[in-house]
mmCIF file of C-alpha atoms and ligand atoms in Angstrom:
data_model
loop_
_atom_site.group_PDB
_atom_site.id
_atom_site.type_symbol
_atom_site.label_atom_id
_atom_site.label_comp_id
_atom_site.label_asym_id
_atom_site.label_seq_id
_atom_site.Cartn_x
_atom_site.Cartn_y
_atom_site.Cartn_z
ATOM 1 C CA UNK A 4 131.780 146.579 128.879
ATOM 2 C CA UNK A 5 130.286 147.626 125.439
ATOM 3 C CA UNK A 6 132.952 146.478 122.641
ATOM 4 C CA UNK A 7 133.219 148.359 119.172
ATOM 5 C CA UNK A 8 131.949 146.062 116.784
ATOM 6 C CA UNK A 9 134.996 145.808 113.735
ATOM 7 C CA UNK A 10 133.489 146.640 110.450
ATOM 8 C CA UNK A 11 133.568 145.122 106.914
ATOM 9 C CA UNK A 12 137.267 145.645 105.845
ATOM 10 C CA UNK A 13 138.898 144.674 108.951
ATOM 11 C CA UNK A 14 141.399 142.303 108.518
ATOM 12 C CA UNK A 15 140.686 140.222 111.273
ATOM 13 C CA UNK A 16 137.108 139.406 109.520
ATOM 14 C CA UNK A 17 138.855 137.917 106.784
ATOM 15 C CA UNK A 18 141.252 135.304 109.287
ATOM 16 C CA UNK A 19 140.587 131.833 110.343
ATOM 17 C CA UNK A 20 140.351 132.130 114.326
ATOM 18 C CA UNK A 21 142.441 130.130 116.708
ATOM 19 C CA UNK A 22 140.976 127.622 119.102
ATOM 20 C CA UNK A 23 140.831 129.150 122.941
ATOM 21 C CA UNK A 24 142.229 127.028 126.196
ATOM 22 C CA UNK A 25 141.345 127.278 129.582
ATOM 23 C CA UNK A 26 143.785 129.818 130.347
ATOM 24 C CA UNK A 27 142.403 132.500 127.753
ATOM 25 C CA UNK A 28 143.284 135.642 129.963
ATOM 26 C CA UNK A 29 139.900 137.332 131.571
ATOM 27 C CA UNK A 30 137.935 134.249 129.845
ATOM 28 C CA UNK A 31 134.750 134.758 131.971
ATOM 29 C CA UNK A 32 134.833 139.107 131.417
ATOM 30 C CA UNK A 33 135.279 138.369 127.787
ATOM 31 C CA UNK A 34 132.492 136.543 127.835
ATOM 32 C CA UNK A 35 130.301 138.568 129.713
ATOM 33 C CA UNK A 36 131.593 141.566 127.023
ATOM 34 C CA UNK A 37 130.481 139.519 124.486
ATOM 35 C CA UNK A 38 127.404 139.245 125.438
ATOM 36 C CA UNK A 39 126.360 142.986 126.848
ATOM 37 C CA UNK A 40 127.694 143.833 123.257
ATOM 38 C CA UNK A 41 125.427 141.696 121.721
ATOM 39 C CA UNK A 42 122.651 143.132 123.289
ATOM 40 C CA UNK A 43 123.544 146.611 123.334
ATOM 41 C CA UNK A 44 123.889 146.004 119.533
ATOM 42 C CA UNK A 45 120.523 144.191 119.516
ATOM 43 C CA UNK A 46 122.299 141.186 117.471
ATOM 44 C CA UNK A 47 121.093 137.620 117.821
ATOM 45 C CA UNK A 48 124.649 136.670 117.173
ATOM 46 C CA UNK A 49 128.350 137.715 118.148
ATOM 47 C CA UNK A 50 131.396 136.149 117.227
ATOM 48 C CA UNK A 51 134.781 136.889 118.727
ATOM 49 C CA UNK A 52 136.350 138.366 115.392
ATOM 50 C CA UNK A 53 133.854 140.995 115.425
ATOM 51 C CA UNK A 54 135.196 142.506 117.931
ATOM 52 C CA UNK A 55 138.584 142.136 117.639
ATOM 53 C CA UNK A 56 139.219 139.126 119.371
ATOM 54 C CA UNK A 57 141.014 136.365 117.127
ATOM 55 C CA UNK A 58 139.217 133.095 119.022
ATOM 56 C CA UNK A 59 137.272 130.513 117.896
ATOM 57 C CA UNK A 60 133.871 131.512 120.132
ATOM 58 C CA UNK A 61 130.680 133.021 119.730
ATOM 59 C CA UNK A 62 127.488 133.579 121.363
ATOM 60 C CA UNK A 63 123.706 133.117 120.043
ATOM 61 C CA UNK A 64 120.783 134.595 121.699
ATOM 62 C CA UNK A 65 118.035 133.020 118.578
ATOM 63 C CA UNK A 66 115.048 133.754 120.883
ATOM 64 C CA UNK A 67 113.491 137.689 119.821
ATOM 65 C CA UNK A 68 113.572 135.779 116.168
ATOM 66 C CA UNK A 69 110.849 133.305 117.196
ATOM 67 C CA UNK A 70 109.378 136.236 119.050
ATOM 68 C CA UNK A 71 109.440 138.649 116.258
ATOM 69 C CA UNK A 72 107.173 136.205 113.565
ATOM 70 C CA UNK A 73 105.892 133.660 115.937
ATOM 71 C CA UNK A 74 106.305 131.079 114.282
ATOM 72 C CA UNK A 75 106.837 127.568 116.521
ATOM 73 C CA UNK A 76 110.137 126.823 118.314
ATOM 74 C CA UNK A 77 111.816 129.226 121.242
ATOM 75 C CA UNK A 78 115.563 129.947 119.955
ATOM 76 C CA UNK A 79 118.582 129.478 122.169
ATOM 77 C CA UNK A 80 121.048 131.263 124.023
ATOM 78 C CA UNK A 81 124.592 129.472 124.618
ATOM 79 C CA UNK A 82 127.799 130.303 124.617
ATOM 80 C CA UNK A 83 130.119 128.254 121.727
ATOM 81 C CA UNK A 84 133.708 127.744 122.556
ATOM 82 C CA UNK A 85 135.984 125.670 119.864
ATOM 83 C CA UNK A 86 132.823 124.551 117.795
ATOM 84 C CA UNK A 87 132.746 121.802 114.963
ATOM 85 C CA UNK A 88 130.227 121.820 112.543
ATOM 86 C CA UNK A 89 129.598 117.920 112.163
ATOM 87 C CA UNK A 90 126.769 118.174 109.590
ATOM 88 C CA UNK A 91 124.424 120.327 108.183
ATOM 89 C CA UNK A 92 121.274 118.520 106.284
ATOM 90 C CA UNK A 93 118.413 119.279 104.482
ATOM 91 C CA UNK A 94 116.888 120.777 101.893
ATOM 92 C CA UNK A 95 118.820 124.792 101.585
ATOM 93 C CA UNK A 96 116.546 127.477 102.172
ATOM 94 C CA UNK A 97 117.288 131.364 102.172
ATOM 95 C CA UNK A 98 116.829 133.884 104.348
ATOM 96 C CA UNK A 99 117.623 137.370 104.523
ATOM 97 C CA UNK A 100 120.615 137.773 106.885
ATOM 98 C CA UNK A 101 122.624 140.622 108.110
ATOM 99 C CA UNK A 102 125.475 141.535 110.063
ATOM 100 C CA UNK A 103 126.732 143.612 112.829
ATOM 101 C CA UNK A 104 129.974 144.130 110.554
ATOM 102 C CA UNK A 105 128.078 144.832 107.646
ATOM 103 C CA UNK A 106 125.332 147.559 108.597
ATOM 104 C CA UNK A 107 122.493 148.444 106.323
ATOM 105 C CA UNK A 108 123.303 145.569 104.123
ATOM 106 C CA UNK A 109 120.776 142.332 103.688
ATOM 107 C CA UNK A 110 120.841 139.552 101.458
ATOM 108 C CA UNK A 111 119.237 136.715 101.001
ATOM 109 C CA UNK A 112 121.957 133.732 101.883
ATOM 110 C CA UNK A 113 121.401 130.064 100.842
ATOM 111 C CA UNK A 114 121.765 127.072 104.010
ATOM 112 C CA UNK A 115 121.145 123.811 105.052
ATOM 113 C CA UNK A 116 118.225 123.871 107.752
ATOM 114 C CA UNK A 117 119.585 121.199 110.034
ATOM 115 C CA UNK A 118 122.977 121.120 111.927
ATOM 116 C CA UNK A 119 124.923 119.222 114.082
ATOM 117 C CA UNK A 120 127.748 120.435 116.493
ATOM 118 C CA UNK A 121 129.954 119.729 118.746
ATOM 119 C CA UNK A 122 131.407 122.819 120.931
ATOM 120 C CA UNK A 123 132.220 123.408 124.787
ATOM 121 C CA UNK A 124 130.684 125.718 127.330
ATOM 122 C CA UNK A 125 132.099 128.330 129.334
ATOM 123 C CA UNK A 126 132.958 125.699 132.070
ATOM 124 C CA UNK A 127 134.709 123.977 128.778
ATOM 125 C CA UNK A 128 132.728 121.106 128.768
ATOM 126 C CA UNK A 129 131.691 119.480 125.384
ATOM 127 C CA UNK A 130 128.143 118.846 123.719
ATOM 128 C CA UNK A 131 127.001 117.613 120.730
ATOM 129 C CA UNK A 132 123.429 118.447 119.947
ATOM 130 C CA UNK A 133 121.622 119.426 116.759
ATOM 131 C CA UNK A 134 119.495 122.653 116.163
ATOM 132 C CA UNK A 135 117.236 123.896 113.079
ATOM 133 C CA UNK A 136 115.585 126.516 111.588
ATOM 134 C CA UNK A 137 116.557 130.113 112.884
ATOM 135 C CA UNK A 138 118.923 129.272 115.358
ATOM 136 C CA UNK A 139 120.341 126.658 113.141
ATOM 137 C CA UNK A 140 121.349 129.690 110.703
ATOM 138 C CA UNK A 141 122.563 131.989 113.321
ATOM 139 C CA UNK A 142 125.293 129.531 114.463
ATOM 140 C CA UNK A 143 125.838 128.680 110.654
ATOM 141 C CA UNK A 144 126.384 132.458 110.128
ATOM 142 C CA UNK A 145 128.606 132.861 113.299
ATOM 143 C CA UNK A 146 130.562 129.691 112.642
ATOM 144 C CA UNK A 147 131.191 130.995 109.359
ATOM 145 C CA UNK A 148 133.097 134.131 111.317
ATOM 146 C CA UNK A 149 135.735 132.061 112.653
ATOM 147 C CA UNK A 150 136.855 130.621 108.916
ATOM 148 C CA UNK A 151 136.767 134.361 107.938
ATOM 149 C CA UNK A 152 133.613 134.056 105.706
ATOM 150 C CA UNK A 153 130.796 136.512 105.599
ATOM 151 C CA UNK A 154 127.001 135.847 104.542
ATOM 152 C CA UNK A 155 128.374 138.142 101.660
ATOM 153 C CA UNK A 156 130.855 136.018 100.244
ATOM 154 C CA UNK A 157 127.603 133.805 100.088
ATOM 155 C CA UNK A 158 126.261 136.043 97.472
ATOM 156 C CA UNK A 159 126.303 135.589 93.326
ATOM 157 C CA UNK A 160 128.906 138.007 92.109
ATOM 158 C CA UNK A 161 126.177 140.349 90.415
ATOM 159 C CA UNK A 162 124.818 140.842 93.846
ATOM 160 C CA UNK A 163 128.118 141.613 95.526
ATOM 161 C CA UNK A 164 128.926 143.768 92.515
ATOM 162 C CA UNK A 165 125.520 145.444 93.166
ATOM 163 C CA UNK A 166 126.715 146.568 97.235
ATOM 164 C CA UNK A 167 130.317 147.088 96.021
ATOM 165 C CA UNK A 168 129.634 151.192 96.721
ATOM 166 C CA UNK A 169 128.009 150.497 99.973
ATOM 167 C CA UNK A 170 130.749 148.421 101.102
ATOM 168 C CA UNK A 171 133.285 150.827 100.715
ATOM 169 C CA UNK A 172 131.428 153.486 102.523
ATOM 170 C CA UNK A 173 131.262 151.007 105.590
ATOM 171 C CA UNK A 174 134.645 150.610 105.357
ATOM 172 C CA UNK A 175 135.453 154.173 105.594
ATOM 173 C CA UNK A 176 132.680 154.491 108.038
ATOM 174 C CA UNK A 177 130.090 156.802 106.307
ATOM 175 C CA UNK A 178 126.999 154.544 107.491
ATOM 176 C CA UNK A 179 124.778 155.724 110.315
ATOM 177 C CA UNK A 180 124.754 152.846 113.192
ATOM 178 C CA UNK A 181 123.914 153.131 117.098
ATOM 179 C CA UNK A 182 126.789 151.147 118.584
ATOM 180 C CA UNK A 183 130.160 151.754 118.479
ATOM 181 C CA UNK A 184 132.273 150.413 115.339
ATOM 182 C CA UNK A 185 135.949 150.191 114.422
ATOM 183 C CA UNK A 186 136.517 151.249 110.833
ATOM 184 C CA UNK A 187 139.431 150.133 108.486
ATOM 185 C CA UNK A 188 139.619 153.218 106.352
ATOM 186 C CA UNK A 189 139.495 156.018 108.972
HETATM 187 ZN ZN1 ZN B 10 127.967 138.446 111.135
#
């Protein structure tokens, strides 16, 4: 099932997530939601706030990235359940990112290139591994979901102060998307 995708506004983009047991009701559909609306949405990245769904998850699919500039490297698609960021390294690079939540808005967003975390699987069993470049950011960006930051809160002030119009329209839902949203103002 195609979720709506909650839109810049939404309070539950701006709340710090609660870790998910075993008994999360409907675990494995929600999952398999997650992921259909990731696609659907042509994302390379869902987390569970964005669509309504107060949990720490979220799922990556970095692969059409690689794809898209072929550059070296194959992404990855996993599932993260109750991650922890143990370190991110490196020299910070930026990189234009967007966001479901945030249609039609890009901006360049300053991170580390090298991570390390620990998070389970969908049969809740725990890894620790460490992933760079692309993918690296996409779980940076996702992770960030579940603290209730957005790559724009990432931004210098003059650059928020330069979307400030479009953000408002988003959040009253003049913006032209093809996937369903949920709008705060309407
Ligand atoms: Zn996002």
């Amino acid at each position: 099932m195609i979720m709506p995708v909650y839109a810049y506004g939404e309070p539950i983009l701006k709340e710090i997530a609660g870790e998910i047991s075993r008994s999360f009701p409907n675990l494995e559909k929600f999952i398999a939601d997650m992921w259909e609306t990731m696609y659907h949405t042509n994302g390379v990245g869902l987390a569970a706030p964005q669509v309504g769904v107060s949990a720490r998850m979220f799922v990556v699919d970095s692969t059409p990235m690689y794809n898209e500039d072929g550059s070296e490297g194959v992404g990855t698609k996993k599932i993260f359940i109750n991650p922890e960021m143990l370190v991110e390294s490196g020299v910070p690079w930026h990189y234009e990112e967007g966001c479901l939540s945030i249609p039609g808005i890009r901006e360049n967003v300053q991170r580390r290139p090298e991570i390390k975390i620990s998070y389970y699987d969908d049969n809740f069993e725990k890894h620790t591994e460490t992933f760079d470049g692309y993918t690296a950011r996409v779980i940076q960006h996702e992770f960030d979901h579940l603290n209730g930051v957005l790559f724009i809160d990432k931004i210098s002030p003059l650059k928020k102060q330069l979307i400030k119009g479009k953000l408002s329209e988003i959040q009253k839902g003049f913006v032209k998307v093809d996937y369903k949203m949920k709008f705060p103002k309407r």
